[in-house]
N, CA, C and O atoms as a Tinker XYZ file with bonds, in Angstrom:
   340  protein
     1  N     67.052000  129.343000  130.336000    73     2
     2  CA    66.310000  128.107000  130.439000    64     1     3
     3  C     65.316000  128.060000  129.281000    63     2     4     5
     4  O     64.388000  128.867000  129.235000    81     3
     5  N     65.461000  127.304000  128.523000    73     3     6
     6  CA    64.058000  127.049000  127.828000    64     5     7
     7  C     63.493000  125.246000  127.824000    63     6     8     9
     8  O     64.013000  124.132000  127.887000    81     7
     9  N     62.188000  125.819000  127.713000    73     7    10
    10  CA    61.145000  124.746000  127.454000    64     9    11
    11  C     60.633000  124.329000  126.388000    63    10    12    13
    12  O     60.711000  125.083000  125.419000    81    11
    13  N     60.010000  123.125000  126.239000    73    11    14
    14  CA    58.987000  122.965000  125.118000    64    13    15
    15  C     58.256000  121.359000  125.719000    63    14    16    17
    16  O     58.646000  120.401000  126.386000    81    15
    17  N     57.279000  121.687000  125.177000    73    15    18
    18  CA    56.253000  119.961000  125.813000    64    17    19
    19  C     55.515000  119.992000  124.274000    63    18    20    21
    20  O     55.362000  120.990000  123.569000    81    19
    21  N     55.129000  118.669000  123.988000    73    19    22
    22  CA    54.712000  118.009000  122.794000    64    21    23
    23  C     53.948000  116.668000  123.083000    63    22    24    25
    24  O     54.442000  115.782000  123.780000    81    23
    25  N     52.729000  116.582000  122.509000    73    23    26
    26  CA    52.094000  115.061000  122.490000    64    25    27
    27  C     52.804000  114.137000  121.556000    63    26    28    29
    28  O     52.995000  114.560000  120.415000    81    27
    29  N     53.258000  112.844000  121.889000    73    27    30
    30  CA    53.330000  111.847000  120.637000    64    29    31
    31  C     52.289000  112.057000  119.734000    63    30    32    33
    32  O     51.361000  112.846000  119.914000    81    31
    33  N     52.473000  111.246000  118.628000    73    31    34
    34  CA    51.641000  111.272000  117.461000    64    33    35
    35  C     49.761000  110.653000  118.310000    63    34    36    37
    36  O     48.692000  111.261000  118.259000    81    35
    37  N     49.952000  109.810000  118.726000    73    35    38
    38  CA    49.087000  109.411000  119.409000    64    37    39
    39  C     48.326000  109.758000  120.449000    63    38    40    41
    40  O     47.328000  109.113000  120.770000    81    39
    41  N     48.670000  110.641000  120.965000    73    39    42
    42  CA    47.966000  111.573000  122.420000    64    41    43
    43  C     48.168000  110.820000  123.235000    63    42    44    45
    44  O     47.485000  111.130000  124.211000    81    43
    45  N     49.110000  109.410000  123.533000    73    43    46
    46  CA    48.937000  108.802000  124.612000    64    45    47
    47  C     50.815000  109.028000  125.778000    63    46    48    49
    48  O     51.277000  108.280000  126.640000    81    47
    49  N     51.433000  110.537000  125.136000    73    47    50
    50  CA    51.839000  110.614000  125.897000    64    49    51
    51  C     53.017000  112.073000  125.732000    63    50    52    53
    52  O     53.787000  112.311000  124.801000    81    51
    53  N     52.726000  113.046000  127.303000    73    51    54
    54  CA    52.970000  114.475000  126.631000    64    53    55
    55  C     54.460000  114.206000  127.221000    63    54    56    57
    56  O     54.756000  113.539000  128.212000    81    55
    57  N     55.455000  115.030000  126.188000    73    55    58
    58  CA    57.144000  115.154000  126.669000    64    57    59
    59  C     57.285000  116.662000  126.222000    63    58    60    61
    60  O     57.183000  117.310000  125.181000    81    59
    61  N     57.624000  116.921000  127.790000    73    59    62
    62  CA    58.339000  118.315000  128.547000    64    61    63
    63  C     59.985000  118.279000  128.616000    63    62    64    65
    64  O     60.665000  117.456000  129.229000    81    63
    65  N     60.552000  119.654000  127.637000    73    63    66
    66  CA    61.815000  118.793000  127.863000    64    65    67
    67  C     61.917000  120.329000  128.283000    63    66    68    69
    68  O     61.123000  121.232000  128.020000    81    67
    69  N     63.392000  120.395000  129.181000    73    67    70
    70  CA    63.687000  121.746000  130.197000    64    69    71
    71  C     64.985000  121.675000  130.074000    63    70    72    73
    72  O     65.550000  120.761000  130.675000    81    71
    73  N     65.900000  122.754000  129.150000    73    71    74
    74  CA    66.942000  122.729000  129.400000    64    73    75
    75  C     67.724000  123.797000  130.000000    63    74    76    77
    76  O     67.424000  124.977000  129.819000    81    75
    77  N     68.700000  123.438000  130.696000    73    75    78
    78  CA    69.671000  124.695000  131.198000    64    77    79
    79  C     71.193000  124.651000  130.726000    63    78    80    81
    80  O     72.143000  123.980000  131.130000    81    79
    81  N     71.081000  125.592000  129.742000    73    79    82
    82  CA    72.489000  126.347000  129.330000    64    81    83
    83  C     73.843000  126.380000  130.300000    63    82    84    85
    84  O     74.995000  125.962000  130.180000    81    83
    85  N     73.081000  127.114000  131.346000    73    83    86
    86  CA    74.383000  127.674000  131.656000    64    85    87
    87  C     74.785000  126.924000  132.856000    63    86    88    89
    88  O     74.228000  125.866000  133.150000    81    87
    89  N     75.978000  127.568000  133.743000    73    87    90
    90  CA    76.865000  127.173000  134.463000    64    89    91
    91  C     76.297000  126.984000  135.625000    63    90    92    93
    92  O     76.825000  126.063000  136.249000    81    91
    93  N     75.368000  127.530000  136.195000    73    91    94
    94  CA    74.425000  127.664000  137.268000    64    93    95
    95  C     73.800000  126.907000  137.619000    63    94    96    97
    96  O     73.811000  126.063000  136.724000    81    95
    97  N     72.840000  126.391000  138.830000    73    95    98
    98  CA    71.272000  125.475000  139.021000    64    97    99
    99  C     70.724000  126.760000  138.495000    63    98   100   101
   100  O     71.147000  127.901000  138.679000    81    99
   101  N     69.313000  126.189000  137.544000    73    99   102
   102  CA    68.348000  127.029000  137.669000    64   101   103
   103  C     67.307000  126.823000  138.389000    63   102   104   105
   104  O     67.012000  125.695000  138.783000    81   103
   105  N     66.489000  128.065000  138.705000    73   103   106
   106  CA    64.901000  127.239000  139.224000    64   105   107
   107  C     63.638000  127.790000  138.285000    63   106   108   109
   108  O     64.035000  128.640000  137.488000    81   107
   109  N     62.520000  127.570000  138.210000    73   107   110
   110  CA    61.543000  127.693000  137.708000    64   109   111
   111  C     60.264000  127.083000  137.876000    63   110   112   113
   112  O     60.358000  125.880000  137.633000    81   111
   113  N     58.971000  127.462000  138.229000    73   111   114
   114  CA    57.863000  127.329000  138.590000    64   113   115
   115  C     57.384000  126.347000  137.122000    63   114   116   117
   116  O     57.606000  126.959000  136.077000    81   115
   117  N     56.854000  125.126000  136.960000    73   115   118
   118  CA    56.155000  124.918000  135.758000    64   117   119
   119  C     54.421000  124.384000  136.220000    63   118   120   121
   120  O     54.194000  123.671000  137.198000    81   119
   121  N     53.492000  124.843000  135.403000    73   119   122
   122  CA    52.475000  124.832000  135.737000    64   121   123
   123  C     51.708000  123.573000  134.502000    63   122   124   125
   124  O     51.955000  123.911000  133.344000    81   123
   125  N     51.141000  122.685000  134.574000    73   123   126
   126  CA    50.656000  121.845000  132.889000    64   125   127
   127  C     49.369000  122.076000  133.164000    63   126   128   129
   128  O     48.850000  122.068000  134.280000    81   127
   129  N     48.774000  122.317000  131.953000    73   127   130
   130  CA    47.468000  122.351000  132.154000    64   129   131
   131  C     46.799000  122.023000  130.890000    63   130   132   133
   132  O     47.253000  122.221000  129.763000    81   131
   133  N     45.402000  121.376000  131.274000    73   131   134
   134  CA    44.574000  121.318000  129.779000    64   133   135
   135  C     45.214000  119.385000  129.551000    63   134   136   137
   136  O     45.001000  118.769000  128.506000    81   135
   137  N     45.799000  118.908000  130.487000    73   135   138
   138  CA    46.406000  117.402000  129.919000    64   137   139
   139  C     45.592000  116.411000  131.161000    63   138   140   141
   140  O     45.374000  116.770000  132.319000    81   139
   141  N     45.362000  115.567000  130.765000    73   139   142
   142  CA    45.268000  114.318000  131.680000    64   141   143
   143  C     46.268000  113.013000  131.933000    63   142   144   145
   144  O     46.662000  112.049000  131.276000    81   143
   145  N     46.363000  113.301000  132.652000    73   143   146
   146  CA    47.836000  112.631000  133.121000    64   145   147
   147  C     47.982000  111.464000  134.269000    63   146   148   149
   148  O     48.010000  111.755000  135.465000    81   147
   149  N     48.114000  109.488000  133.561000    73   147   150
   150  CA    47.898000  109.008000  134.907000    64   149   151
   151  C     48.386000  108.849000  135.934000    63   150   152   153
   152  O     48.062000  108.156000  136.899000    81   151
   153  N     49.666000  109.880000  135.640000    73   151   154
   154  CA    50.574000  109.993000  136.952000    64   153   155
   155  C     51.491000  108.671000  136.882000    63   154   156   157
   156  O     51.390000  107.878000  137.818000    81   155
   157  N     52.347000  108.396000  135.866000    73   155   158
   158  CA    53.410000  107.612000  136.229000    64   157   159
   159  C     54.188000  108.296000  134.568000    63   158   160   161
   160  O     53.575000  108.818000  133.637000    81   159
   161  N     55.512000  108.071000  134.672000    73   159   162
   162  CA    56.021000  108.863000  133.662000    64   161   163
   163  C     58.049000  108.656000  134.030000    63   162   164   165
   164  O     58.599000  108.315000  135.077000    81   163
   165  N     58.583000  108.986000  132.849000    73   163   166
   166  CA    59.603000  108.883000  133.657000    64   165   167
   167  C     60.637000  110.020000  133.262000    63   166   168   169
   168  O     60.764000  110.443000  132.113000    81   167
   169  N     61.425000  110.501000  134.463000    73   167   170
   170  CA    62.062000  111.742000  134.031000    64   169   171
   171  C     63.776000  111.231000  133.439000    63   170   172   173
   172  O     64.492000  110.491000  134.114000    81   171
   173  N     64.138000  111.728000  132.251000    73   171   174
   174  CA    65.707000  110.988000  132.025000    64   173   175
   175  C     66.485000  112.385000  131.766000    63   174   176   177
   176  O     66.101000  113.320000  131.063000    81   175
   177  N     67.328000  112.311000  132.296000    73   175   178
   178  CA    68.320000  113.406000  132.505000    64   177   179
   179  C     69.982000  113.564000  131.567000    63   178   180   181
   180  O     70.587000  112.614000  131.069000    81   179
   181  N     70.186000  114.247000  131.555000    73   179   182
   182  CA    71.741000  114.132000  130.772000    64   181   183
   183  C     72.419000  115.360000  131.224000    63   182   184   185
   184  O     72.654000  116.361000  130.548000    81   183
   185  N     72.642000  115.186000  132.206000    73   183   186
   186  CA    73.805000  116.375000  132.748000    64   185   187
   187  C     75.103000  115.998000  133.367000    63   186   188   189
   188  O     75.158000  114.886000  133.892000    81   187
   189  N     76.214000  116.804000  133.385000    73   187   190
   190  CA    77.594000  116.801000  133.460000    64   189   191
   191  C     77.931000  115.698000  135.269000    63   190   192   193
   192  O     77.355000  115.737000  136.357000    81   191
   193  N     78.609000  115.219000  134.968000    73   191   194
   194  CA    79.653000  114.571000  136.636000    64   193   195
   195  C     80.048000  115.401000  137.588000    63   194   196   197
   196  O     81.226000  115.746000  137.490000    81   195
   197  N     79.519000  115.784000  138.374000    73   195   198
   198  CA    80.130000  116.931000  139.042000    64   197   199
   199  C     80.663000  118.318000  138.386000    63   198   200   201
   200  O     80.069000  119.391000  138.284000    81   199
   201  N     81.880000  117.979000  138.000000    73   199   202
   202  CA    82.877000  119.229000  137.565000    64   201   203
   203  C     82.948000  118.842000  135.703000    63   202   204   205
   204  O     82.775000  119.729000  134.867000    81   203
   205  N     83.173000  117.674000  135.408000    73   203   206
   206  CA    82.939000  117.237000  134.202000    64   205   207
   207  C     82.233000  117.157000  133.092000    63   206   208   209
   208  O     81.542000  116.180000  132.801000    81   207
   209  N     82.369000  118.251000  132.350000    73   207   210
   210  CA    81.130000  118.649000  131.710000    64   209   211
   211  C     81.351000  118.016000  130.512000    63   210   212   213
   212  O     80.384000  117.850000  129.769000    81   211
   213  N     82.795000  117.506000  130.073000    73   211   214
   214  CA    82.999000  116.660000  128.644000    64   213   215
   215  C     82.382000  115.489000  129.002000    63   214   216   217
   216  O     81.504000  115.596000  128.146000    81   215
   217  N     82.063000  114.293000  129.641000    73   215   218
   218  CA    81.196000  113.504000  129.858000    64   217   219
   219  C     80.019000  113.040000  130.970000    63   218   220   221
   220  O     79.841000  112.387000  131.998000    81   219
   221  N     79.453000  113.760000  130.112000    73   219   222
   222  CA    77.552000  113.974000  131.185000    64   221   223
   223  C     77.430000  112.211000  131.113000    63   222   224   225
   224  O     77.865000  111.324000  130.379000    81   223
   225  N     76.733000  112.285000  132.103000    73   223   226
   226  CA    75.645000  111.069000  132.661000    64   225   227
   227  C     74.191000  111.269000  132.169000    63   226   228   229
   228  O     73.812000  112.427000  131.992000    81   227
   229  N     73.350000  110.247000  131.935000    73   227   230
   230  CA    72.234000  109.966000  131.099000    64   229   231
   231  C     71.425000  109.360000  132.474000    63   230   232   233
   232  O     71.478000  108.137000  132.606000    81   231
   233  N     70.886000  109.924000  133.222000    73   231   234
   234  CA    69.890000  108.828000  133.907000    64   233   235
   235  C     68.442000  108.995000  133.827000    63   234   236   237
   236  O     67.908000  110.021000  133.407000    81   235
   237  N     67.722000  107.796000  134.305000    73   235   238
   238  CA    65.980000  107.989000  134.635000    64   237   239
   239  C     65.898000  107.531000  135.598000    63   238   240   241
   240  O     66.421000  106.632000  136.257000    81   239
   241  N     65.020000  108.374000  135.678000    73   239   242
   242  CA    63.833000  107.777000  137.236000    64   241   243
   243  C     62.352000  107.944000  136.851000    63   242   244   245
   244  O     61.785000  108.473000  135.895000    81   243
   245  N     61.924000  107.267000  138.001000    73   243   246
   246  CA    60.856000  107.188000  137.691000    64   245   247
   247  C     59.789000  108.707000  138.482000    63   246   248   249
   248  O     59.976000  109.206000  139.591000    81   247
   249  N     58.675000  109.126000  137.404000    73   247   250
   250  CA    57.882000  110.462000  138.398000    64   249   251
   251  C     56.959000  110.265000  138.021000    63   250   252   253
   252  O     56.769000  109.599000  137.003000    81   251
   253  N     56.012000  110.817000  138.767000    73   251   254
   254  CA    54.608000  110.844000  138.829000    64   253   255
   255  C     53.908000  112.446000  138.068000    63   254   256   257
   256  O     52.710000  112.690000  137.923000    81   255
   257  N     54.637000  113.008000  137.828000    73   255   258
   258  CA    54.236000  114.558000  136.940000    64   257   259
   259  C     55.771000  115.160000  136.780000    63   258   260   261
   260  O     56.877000  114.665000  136.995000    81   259
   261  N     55.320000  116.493000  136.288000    73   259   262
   262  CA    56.521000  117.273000  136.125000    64   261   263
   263  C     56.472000  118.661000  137.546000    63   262   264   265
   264  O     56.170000  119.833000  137.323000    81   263
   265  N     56.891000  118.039000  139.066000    73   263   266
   266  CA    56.880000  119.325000  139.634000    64   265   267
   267  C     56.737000  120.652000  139.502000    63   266   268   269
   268  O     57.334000  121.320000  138.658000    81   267
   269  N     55.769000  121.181000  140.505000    73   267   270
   270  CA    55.335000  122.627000  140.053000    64   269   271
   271  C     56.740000  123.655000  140.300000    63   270   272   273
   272  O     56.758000  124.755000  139.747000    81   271
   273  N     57.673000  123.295000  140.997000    73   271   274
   274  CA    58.894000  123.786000  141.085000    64   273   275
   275  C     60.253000  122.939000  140.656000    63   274   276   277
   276  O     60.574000  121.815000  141.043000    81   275
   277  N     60.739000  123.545000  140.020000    73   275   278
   278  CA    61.721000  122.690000  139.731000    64   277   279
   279  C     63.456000  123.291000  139.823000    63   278   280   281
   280  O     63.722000  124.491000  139.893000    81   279
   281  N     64.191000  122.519000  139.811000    73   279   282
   282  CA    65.701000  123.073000  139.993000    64   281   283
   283  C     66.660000  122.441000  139.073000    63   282   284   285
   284  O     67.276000  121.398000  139.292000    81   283
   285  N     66.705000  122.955000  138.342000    73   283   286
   286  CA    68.024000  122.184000  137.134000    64   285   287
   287  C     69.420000  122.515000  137.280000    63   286   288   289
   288  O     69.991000  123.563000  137.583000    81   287
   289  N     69.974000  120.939000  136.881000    73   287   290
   290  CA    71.424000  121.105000  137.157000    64   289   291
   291  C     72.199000  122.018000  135.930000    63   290   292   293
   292  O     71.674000  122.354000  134.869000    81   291
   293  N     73.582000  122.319000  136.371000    73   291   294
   294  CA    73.886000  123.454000  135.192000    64   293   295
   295  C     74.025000  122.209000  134.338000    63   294   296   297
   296  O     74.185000  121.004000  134.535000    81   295
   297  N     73.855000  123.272000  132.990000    73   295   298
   298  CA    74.437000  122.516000  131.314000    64   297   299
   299  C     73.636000  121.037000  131.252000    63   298   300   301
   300  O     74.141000  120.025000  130.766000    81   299
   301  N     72.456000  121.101000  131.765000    73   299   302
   302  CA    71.408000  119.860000  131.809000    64   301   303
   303  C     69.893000  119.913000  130.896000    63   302   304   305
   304  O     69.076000  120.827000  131.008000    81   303
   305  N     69.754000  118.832000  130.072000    73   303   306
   306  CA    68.603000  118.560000  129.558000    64   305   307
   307  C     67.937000  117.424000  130.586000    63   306   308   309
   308  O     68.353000  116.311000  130.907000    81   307
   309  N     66.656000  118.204000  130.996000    73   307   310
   310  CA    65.649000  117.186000  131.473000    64   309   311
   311  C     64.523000  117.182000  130.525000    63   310   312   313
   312  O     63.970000  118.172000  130.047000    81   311
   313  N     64.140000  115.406000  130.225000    73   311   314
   314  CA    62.993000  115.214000  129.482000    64   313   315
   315  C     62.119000  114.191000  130.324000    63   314   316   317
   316  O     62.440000  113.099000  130.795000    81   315
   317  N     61.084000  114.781000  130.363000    73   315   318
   318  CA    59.823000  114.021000  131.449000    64   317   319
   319  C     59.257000  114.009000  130.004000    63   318   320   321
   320  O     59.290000  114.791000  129.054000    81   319
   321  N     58.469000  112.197000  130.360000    73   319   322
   322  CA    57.546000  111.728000  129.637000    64   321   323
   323  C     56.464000  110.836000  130.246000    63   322   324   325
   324  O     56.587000  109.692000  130.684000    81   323
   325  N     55.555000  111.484000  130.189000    73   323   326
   326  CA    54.247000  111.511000  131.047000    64   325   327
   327  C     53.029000  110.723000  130.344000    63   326   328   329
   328  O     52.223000  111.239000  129.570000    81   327
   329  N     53.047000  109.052000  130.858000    73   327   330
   330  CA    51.790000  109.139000  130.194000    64   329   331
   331  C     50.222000  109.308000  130.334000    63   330   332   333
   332  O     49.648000  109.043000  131.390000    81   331
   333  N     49.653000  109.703000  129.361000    73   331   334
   334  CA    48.122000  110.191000  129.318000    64   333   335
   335  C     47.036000  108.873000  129.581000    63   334   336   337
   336  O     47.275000  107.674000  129.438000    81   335
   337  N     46.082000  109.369000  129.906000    73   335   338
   338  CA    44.467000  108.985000  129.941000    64   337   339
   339  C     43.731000  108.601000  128.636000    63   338   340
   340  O     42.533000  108.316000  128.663000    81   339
């Protein structure tokens, strides 16, 4: 699993992106800190159809942070974009 989070150029909004490699769900604890956040943000996803990993699905929803626990689908990029205060 790796991570990385980044401010836009502007500070008005931090993106956490979480990806998982492999074949598996992963899980992982994420903690943010040091950000102000007004709690609306939206998470967009790109992971495989079920069994179909040659054409992933792209969706968003809408979140209010990036859960302190989280569970990723296999062979999935999640990018939460959170905006700031």
């Amino acid at each position: 699993v790796d991570v990385v989070a980044a401010w836009t150029a502007d500070h008005r909004t931090l993106t956490v992106a979480v990806l998982n490699p492999t074949d598996v769900d992963q899980s992982l604890t994420v903690h943010i800190a040091g950000a102000s956040l007004t709690g609306k943000g939206t998470l967009w996803r790109l992971a495989p159809n079920g069994n179909e990993i040659q054409n992933p699905n792209i969706t968003s929803s809408p979140v209010d942070a990036v859960p302190d626990s989280l569970t990723l689908p296999p062979y999935s990029i999640n990018i939460y974009e959170l905006a700031a205060k």
